[in-house]
Coordinates of C-alpha atoms in Angstrom, one line a residue:
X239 CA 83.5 40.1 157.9
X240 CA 83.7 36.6 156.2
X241 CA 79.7 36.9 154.4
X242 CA 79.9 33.5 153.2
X243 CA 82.5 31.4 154.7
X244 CA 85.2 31.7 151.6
X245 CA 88.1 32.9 153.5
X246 CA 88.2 36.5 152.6
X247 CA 86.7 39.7 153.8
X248 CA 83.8 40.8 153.0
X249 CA 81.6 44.4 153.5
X250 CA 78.0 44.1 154.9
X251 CA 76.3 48.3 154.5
X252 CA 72.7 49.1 155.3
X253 CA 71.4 51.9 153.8
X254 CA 69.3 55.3 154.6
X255 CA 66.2 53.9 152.3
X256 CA 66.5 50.3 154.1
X257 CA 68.6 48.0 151.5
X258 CA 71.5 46.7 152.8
X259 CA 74.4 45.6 150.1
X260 CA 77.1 43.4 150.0
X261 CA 80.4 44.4 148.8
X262 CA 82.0 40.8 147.9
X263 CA 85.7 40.6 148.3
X264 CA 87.4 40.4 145.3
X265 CA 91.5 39.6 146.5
X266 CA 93.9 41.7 148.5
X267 CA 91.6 44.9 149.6
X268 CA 89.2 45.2 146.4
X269 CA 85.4 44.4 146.5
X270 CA 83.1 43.8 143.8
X271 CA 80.2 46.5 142.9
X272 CA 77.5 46.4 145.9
X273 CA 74.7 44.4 145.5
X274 CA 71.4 44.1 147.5
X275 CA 70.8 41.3 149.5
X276 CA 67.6 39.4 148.9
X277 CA 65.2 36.9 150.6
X278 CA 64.4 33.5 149.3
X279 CA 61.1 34.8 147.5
X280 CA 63.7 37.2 145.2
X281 CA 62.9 40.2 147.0
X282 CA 65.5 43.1 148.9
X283 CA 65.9 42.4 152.2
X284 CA 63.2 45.1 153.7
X285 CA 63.2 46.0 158.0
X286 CA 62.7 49.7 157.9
X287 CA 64.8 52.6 157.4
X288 CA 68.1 53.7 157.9
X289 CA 69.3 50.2 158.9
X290 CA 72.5 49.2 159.9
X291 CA 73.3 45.3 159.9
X292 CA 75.3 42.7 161.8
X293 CA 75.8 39.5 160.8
X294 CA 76.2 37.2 163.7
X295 CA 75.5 33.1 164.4
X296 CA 72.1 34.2 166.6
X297 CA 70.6 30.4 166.6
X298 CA 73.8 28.2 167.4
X299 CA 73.2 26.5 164.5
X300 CA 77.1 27.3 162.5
X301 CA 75.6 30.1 160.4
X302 CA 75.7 33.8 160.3
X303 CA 72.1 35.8 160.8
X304 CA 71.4 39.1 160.3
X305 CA 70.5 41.3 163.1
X306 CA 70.0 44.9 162.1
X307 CA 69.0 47.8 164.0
X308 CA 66.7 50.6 162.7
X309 CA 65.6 54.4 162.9
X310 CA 62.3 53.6 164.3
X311 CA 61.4 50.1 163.5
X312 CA 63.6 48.6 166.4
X313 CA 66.1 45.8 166.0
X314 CA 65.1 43.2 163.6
X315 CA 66.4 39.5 163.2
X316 CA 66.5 37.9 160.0
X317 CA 67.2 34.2 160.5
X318 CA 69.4 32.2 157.8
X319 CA 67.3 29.5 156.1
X320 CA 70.3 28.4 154.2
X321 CA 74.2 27.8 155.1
X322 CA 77.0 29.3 156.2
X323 CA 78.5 29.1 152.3
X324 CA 75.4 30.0 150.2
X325 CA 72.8 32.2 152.8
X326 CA 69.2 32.1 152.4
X327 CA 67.2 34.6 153.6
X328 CA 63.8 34.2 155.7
X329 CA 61.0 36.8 154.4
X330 CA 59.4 37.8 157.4
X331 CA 62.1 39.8 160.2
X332 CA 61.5 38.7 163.8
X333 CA 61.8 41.8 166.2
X334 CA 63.4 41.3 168.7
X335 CA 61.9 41.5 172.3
X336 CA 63.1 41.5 176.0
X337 CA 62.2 38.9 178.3
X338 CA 59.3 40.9 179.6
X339 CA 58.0 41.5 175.2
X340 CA 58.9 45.2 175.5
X341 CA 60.7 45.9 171.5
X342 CA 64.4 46.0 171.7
X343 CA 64.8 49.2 170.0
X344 CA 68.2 50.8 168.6
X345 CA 69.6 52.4 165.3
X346 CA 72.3 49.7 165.5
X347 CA 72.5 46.2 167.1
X348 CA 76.2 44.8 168.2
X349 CA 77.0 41.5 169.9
X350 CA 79.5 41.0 173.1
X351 CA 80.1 40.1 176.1
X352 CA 79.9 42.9 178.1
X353 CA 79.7 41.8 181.7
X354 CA 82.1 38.9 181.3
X355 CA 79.7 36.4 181.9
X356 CA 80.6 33.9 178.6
X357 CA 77.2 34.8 176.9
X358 CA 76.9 37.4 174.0
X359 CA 75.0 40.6 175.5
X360 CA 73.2 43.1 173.1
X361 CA 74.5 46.4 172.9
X362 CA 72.9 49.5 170.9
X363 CA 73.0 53.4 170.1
X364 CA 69.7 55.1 169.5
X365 CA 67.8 57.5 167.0
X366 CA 67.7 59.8 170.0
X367 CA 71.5 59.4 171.0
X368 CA 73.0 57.4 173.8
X369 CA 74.2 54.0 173.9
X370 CA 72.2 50.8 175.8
X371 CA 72.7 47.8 176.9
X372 CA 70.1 44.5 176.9
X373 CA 72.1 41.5 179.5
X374 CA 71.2 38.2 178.2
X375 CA 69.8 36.2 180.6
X376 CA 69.9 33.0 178.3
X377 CA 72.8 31.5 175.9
X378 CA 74.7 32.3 172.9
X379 CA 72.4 29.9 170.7
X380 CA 69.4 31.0 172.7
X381 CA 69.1 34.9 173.8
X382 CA 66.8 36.6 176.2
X383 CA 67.3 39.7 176.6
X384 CA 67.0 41.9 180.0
X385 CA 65.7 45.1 180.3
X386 CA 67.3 48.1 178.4
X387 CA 70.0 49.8 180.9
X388 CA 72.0 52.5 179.8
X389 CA 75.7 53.1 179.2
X390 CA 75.7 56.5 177.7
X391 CA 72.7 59.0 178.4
X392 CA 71.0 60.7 175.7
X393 CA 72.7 64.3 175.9
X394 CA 69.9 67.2 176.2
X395 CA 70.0 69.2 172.6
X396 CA 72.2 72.1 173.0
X397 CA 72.5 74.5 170.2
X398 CA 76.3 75.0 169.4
X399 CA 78.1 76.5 167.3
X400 CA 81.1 75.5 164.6
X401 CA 83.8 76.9 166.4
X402 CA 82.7 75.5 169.9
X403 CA 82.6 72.2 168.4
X404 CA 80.2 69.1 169.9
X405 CA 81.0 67.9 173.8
X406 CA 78.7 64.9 173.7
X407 CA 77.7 61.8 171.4
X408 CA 75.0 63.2 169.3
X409 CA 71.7 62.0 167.8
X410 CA 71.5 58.6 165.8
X411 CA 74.6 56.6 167.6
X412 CA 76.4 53.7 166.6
X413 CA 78.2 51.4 168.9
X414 CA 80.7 49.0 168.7
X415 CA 82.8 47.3 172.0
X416 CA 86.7 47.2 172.0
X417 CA 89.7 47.1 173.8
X418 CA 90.8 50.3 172.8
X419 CA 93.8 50.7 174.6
X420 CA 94.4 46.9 175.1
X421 CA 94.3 47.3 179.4
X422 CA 92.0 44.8 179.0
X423 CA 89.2 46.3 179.8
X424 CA 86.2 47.1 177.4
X425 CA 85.9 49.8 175.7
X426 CA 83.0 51.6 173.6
X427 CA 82.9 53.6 170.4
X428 CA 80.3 55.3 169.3
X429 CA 79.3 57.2 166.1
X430 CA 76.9 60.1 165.7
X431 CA 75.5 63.2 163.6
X432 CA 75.0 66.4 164.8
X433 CA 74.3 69.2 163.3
X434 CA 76.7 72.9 164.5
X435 CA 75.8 76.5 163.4
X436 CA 77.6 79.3 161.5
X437 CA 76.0 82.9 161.8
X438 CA 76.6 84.5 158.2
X439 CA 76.9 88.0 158.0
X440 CA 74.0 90.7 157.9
X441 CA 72.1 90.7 155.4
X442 CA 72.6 93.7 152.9
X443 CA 70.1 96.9 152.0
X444 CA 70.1 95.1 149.0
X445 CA 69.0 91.7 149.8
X446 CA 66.8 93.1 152.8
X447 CA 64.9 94.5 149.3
X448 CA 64.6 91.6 147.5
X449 CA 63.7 89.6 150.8
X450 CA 60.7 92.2 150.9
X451 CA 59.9 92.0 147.2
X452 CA 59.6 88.1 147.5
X453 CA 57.6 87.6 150.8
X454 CA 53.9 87.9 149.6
X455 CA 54.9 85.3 146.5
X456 CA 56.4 82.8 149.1
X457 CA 53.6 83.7 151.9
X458 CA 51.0 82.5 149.0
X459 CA 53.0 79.6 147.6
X460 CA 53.6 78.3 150.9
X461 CA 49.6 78.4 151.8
X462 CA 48.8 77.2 148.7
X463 CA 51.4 73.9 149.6
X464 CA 50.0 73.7 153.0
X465 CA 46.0 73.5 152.0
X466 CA 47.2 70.7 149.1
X467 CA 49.2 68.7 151.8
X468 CA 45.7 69.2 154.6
X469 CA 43.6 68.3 151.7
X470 CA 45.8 64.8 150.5
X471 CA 45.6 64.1 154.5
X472 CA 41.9 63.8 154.3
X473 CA 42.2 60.5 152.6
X474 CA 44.9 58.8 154.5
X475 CA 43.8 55.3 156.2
X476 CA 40.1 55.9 154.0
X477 CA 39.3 52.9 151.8
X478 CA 39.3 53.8 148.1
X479 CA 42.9 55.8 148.9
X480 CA 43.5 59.0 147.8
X481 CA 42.6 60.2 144.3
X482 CA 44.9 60.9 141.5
X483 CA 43.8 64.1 141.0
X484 CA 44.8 65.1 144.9
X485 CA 47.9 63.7 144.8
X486 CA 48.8 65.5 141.3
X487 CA 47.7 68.9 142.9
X488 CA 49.8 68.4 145.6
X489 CA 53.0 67.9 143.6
X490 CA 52.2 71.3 141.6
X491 CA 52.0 72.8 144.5
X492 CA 55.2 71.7 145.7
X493 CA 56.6 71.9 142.3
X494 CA 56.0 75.7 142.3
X495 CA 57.2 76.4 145.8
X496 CA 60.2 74.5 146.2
X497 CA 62.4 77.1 143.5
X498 CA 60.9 80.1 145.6
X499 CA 61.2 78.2 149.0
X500 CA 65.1 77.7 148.2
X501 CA 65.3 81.6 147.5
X502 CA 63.9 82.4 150.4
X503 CA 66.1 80.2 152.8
X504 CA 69.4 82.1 151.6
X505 CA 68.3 85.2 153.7
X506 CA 68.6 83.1 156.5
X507 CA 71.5 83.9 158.6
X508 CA 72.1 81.5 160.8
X509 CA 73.1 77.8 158.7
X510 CA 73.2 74.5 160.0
X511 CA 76.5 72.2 158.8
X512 CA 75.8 68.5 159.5
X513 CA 79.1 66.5 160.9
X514 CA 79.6 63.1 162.3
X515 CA 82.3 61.7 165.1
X516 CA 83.3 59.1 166.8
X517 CA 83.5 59.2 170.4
X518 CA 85.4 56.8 172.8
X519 CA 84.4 56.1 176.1
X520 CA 87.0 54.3 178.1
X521 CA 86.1 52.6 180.7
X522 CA 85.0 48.9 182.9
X523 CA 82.3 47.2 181.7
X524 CA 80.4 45.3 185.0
X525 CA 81.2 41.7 186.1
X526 CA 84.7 42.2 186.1
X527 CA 86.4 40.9 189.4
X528 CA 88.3 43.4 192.1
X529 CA 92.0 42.6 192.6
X530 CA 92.4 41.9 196.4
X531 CA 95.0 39.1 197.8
X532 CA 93.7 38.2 201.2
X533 CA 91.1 38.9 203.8
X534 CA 93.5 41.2 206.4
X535 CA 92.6 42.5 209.8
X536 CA 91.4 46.1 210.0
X537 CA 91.0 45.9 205.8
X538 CA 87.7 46.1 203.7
X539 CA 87.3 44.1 201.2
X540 CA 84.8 43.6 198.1
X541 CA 83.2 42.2 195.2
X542 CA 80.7 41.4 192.6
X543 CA 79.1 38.6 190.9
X544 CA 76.0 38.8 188.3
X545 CA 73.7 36.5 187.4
X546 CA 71.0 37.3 184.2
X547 CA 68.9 40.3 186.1
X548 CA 70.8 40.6 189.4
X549 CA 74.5 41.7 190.7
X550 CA 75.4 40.1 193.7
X551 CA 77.8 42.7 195.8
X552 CA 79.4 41.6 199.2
X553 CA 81.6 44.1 201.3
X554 CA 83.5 43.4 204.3
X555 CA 84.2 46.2 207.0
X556 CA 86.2 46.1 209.7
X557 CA 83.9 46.3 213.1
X558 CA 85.3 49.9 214.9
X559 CA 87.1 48.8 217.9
X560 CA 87.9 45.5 216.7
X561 CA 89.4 44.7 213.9
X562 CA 89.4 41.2 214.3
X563 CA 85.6 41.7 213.9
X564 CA 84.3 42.0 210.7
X565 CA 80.5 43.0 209.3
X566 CA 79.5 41.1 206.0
X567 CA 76.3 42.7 203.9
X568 CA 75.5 40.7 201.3
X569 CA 73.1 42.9 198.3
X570 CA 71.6 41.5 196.1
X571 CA 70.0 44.1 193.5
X572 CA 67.1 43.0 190.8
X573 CA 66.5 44.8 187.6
X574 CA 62.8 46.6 187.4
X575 CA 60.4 43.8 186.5
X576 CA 61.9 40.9 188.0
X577 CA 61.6 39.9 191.9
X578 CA 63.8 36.5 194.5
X579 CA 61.2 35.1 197.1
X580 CA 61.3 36.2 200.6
X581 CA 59.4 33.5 201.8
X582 CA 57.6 30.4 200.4
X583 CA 55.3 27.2 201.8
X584 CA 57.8 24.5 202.7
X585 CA 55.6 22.9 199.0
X586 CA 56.5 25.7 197.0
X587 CA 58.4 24.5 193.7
X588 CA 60.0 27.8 193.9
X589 CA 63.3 28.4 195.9
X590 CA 63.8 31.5 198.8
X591 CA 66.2 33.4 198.7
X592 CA 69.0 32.9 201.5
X593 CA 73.1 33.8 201.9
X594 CA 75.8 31.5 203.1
X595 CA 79.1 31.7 204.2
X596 CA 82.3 29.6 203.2
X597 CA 84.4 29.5 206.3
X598 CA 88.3 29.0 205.9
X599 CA 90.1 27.7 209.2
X600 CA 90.8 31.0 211.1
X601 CA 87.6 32.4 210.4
X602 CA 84.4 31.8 212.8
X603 CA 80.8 33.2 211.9
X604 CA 79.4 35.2 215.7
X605 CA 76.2 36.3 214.0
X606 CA 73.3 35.0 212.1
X607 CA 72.0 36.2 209.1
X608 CA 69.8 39.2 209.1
X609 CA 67.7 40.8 206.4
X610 CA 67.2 44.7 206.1
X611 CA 64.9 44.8 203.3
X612 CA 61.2 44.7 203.1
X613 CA 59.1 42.2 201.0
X614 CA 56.1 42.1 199.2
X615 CA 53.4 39.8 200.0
X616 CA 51.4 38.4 197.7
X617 CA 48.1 39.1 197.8
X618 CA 46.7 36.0 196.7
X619 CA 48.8 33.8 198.9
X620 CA 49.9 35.0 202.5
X621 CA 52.1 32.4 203.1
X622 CA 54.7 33.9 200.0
X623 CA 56.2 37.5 199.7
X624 CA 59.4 38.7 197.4
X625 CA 62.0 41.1 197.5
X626 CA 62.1 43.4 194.9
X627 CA 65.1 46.1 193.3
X628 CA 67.3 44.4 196.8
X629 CA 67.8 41.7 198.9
X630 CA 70.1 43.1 201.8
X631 CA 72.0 40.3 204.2
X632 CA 74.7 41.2 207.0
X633 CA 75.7 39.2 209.6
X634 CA 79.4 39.0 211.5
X635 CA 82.2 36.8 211.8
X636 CA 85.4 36.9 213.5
X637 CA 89.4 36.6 212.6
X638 CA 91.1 34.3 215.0
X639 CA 94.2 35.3 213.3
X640 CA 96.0 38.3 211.5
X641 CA 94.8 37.4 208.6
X642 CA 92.4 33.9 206.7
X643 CA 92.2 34.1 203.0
X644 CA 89.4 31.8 201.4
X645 CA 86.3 33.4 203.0
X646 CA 83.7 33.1 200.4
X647 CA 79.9 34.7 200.4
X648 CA 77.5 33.3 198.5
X649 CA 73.3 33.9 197.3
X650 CA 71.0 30.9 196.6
X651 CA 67.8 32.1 195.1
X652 CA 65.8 31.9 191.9
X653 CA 64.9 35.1 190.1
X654 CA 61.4 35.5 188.4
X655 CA 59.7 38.3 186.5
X656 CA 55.5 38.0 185.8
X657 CA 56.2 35.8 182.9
X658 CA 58.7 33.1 183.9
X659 CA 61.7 31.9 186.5
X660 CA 65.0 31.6 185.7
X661 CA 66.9 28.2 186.8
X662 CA 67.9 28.2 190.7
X663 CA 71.2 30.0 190.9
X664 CA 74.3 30.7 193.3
X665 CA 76.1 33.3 192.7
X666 CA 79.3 33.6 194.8
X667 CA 81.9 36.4 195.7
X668 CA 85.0 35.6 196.9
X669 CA 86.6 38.2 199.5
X670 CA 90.5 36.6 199.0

């Protein structure tokens, strides 16, 4: 990446102890020595451990921030006080939060559009393994962030050996979106550790000996370790910290095991080897529009639309024993959290939700509108009740010819979670 808007490429790294570096480009393919990066107080650059950043224009405002995912601190934004040709960073991170404040959490954070709706989404791999993604409900200069879905699912630990090799992303994933195989269609990667096993042979007479010789000095090291480390504990979180003289008994005790403790771990038989790959998952990301010509007699047809915490999905079927005669169901489905209203006081500033149909000559609706699913009243107001995780329509209309194309299905509503509305929307599914 171009780091600060010279022309030439650039390297951004974070780091297992939390500093991330910048490798300047230098000409052609060389870089300069790494350097940290600093805030505008003089200090590194500090978010947590094992970061990994991304530097990415997260306010609008022609600049590049940093947003960097984490271990176990979550995904942190670090906003660009200065430009896009000499950076400045803030001191404080922000973390970054969904629409509902639940922490966006992820040992990496990468930008795209991953439903195809012309905003940036969030997209992130885990400490625990997995990959996830956060919509955005808002813009590219102003992010909200839905709740975390996933794209991967963290794989159950399974204890396998070298030669069966890994069958899964593992622990501590990386993601990045691409079009791998340029079918225009997104595409993830995603990077891991895991750690295989290698069973070494039995262990000698010989060494079985010297294993026996060694276990009371080991046994008594180890307790002596173990009552330094429950003694140094006793002061954590106390006011006046922990005393000097603790913490120097600890690290004698330590000290003398660790030579022993390294000794002891060669009779072990069975050896862990630590490996890394990079796994790609082909595939559609959601949002993306079926391929149908026109509405046909005795054909089904189908489609989606989303809108910030909703899909909108609208099937035709062909009515048995008439063809002509087609059922439309019209679903609506809401992310946990978030809820359209049922029904409202004709005062209500807020906007029911309610279908409608664009009719091409050729077409005719025979039904109304009819709602399958149940709402929620409101306690506090009987007059108002909401749907929640669906909204299901259907309804019939009839084909006066072979075949109409243009017949369109659309959702009015306004979608609201305990905290705030989004703006009245329609989405719309075309069934040509």
């Amino acid at each position: 990446m171009d780091y600060d808007g010279d022309g030439d490429l650039d390297i951004l790294s974070g780091s297992y102890t939390g500093e991330i570096y910048l490798f300047e480009g230098a000409g052609g393919m060389t870089f300069a020595q790494g350097r940290f990066l600093l805030n505008r107080e003089g200090d590194p650059l500090e978010v947590g451990m094992s970061v990994t950043p991304e530097a990415v224009d997260y306010d609008g405002d022609g600049d590049l921030d940093l947003v960097i995912g984490t271990r176990m601190s979550g995904v942190q934004l670090v906003v660009n006080e200065g430009t896009r040709q000499a950076p400045l960073w803030a001191v404080k991170p922000t973390p970054l939060r969904t629409a509902s404040g639940k922490k966006v959490k992820g040992s990496n954070a990468h930008h795209a559009d991953w439903n195809g709706d012309g905003v940036q989404d969030l997209l992130v791999g885990s400490e625990h393994g997995g990959a996830y993604w956060y919509r955005n409900l808002g813009q590219n200069d102003h992010p909200i962030y839905g709740e975390q879905q996933v794209l991967v699912a963290e794989a159950p630990f399974e204890e396998r050996s070298e030669e069966d090799g890994p069958v899964a992303p593992g622990l501590r994933t990386k993601v990045s979106v691409t079009d791998w195989n340029n079918d225009g269609q997104l595409d993830l990667l995603i990077g891991d550790v895991q750690w295989l096993y290698r069973q070494l042979p039995p262990l000698t007479e010989e060494q079985k000996a010297e294993k026996r010789a060694l276990k009371p000095t080991y046994d008594r090291l180890n307790d002596d370790y173990s009552a330094a480390v429950k003694e140094r504990n006793k002061y954590v979180g106390k006011s006046g910290g922990i005393p000097q003289e603790v913490i120097d008994a600890m690290g004698a005790a330590r000290k003398a095991l660790s030579p022993v403790a390294k000794t002891w771990s060669s009779f072990d038989r069975k050896k862990s080897v630590t490996h890394g790959w990079v796994w790609l998952c082909l595939g559609v990301a959601p949002g993306k529009k079926t391929d149908a010509s026109i509405l046909e007699a005795g054909s089904q047809r189908q489609g989606t639309q989303e809108f910030g915490p909703t899909i909108l999905k609208v099937v035709s079927t062909p009515i048995e024993g008439d063809p002509k005669r087609l059922s439309i169901e019209a679903s609506l489905t809401i992310d946990a959290g978030w809820h359209v209203y049922a029904e409202l006081p004709r005062e209500s500033e807020y906007t029911a939700v309610h279908p409608a149909l664009t009719l091409p000559v050729g077409v005719e609706q025979v039904s109304s509108w009819k709602c399958s699913s149940v709402s929620v009243p409101d306690f506090n107001n009987p007059r108002v009740s909401w749907y929640v995780d669906q909204a299901q329509f259907t309804c019939e209309v009839r084909l006066l010819g072979a075949s109409a194309p243009g017949l369109k299905v659309s959702m009015h509503f306004q979608v609201c979670d305990d905290e705030m509305c989004l703006p009245v929307h329609s989405s719309e599914v075309s069934l040509d």
